[in-house]
CSV table of C-alpha atoms in Angstrom, one decimal:
chain,number,residue,atom,x,y,z
A,267,MET,CA,42.9,54.3,-72.0
A,268,GLU,CA,44.4,51.6,-74.0
A,269,SER,CA,47.9,51.0,-71.8
A,270,LYS,CA,47.4,49.8,-68.3
A,271,LEU,CA,48.8,50.9,-64.9
A,272,LEU,CA,50.3,48.0,-63.1
A,273,ILE,CA,50.5,48.2,-59.3
A,274,VAL,CA,53.2,46.3,-57.6
A,275,ASN,CA,51.9,45.7,-53.8
A,276,SER,CA,51.6,42.7,-51.6
A,277,ASN,CA,48.8,44.6,-49.3
A,278,GLU,CA,46.1,43.2,-50.7
A,279,ILE,CA,44.0,45.6,-48.8
A,280,GLU,CA,45.8,49.0,-50.0
A,281,SER,CA,46.2,47.3,-53.7
A,282,GLU,CA,42.1,46.2,-53.6
A,283,TYR,CA,41.6,50.5,-53.1
A,284,LEU,CA,44.0,51.2,-55.3
A,285,ARG,CA,42.3,49.7,-58.4
A,286,GLU,CA,38.4,50.4,-57.3
A,287,LEU,CA,39.9,54.1,-56.9
A,288,LEU,CA,41.6,54.0,-60.6
A,289,THR,CA,39.2,51.9,-62.6
A,290,ALA,CA,36.7,54.7,-61.5
A,291,GLU,CA,38.4,57.1,-62.8
A,292,GLY,CA,38.7,54.9,-66.1
A,293,TYR,CA,42.1,53.5,-65.5
A,294,GLN,CA,43.0,49.8,-66.8
A,295,ILE,CA,45.1,48.4,-64.0
A,296,GLU,CA,47.2,44.9,-63.4
A,297,VAL,CA,47.7,44.3,-60.2
A,298,THR,CA,51.3,41.7,-59.3
A,299,ILE,CA,52.5,41.1,-55.3
A,300,GLN,CA,55.8,40.2,-56.7
A,301,LEU,CA,58.9,41.8,-58.0
A,302,SER,CA,60.0,39.0,-59.5
A,303,ASP,CA,57.2,39.3,-62.2
A,304,LEU,CA,57.3,42.8,-62.7
A,305,GLN,CA,60.0,42.3,-65.5
A,306,HIS,CA,58.1,39.5,-67.7
A,307,LEU,CA,54.8,41.7,-67.2
A,308,MET,CA,56.5,44.9,-68.5
A,309,ALA,CA,58.3,42.6,-71.5
A,310,THR,CA,54.7,41.2,-72.6
A,311,LYS,CA,52.3,44.3,-71.8
A,312,ASN,CA,51.8,47.7,-73.1
A,313,TYR,CA,51.9,50.1,-69.3
A,314,PHE,CA,51.9,54.0,-68.8
A,315,ALA,CA,53.5,53.3,-65.5
A,316,VAL,CA,54.2,51.5,-62.7
A,317,LEU,CA,53.3,52.2,-59.0
A,318,LEU,CA,55.5,50.4,-56.7
A,319,ASP,CA,54.8,50.3,-53.1
A,320,VAL,CA,58.6,49.9,-51.2
A,321,ASP,CA,56.9,49.1,-47.8
A,322,SER,CA,55.1,45.8,-48.8
A,323,ILE,CA,57.8,44.6,-51.5
A,324,PRO,CA,61.7,44.6,-50.7
A,325,VAL,CA,63.5,46.0,-53.0
A,326,GLU,CA,66.6,48.2,-53.3
A,327,ASN,CA,68.4,50.6,-55.4
A,328,LYS,CA,70.0,48.3,-58.3
A,329,THR,CA,66.7,46.6,-58.9
A,330,ILE,CA,65.0,50.0,-59.7
A,331,ARG,CA,67.4,51.2,-62.0
A,332,ASP,CA,67.8,48.1,-63.8
A,333,LEU,CA,64.0,48.0,-64.4
A,334,VAL,CA,63.7,51.8,-65.4
A,335,LEU,CA,66.9,51.3,-67.5
A,336,ALA,CA,64.9,48.4,-69.2
A,337,ASN,CA,62.1,50.1,-69.5
A,338,PRO,CA,62.7,53.7,-70.9
A,339,GLY,CA,59.5,55.5,-70.9
A,340,ILE,CA,57.6,53.2,-68.1
A,341,PRO,CA,58.0,56.2,-65.4
A,342,PHE,CA,57.8,54.2,-61.9
A,343,LEU,CA,55.7,55.9,-59.1
A,344,CYS,CA,55.9,54.7,-55.6
A,345,THR,CA,54.0,54.5,-52.0
A,346,SER,CA,55.6,54.8,-48.6
A,347,ARG,CA,54.3,55.3,-45.1
A,348,ASP,CA,57.9,56.7,-44.4
A,349,ARG,CA,59.3,59.7,-45.8
A,350,PHE,CA,62.7,59.0,-45.8
A,351,HIS,CA,63.8,56.0,-47.7
A,352,PRO,CA,68.2,56.8,-47.3
A,353,GLU,CA,68.5,53.0,-48.8
A,354,LEU,CA,67.1,53.9,-51.9
A,355,LYS,CA,67.8,57.3,-51.9
A,356,ASP,CA,69.8,57.2,-55.7
A,357,ALA,CA,66.8,55.5,-56.9
A,358,ILE,CA,64.7,58.6,-55.6
A,359,CYS,CA,66.8,60.9,-56.6
A,360,TYR,CA,67.6,59.7,-60.3
A,361,HIS,CA,64.9,56.9,-61.4
A,362,ILE,CA,61.6,57.4,-59.4
A,363,PHE,CA,59.1,60.0,-61.2
A,364,ALA,CA,57.3,60.5,-57.5
A,365,CYS,CA,57.0,59.6,-54.6
A,366,ILE,CA,53.2,59.2,-52.6
A,367,ASN,CA,52.7,59.4,-49.4
A,368,LYS,CA,50.1,56.7,-47.8
A,369,PRO,CA,47.1,56.9,-46.9
A,370,VAL,CA,47.4,57.8,-51.2
A,371,ASP,CA,45.8,60.9,-51.3
A,372,PRO,CA,43.3,60.3,-54.3
A,373,ASP,CA,43.7,63.2,-55.5
A,374,GLU,CA,47.1,63.3,-55.1
A,375,LEU,CA,47.9,60.2,-57.2
A,376,LEU,CA,45.5,60.9,-59.9
A,377,TYR,CA,47.6,64.3,-60.7
A,378,TRP,CA,50.8,62.2,-61.4
A,379,LEU,CA,48.8,60.3,-63.3
A,380,ARG,CA,47.5,62.2,-65.6
A,381,CYS,CA,50.8,64.5,-65.6
A,382,ILE,CA,52.5,60.7,-67.3
A,383,TRP,CA,49.3,60.5,-69.3
A,384,ASP,CA,49.3,63.7,-71.1
A,385,ASP,CA,53.0,63.3,-71.3
A,386,GLN,CA,52.6,60.6,-72.7
A,387,GLU,CA,50.4,61.5,-75.5
A,388,GLN,CA,52.5,64.7,-76.2
A,389,THR,CA,55.1,62.2,-77.7
């Protein structure tokens, strides 16, 4: 795999768990702990998806919308302990590829990443 997965999560334990899990599956991983770094990273590197933790990274509908519209073709997945995020309902409805509950089920995460990867290989 040439493209990387970008993990945006300020929780070091969760980030390291995801890095180890996904590296073992052959994914190249990059982690950032700040949303402000996201646009710059996405403009300068080749990512096939972004995994954004909405529990540890404060984010708004507009921010997610702007990032997705500025980076078409890069799906955003979110992780959260909460099942509902009324403050992010528009972003989740229109701009987020998938929402994954924490603790992250490795099979579920790998399924979504394979879906994204396979879809991008076909285009």
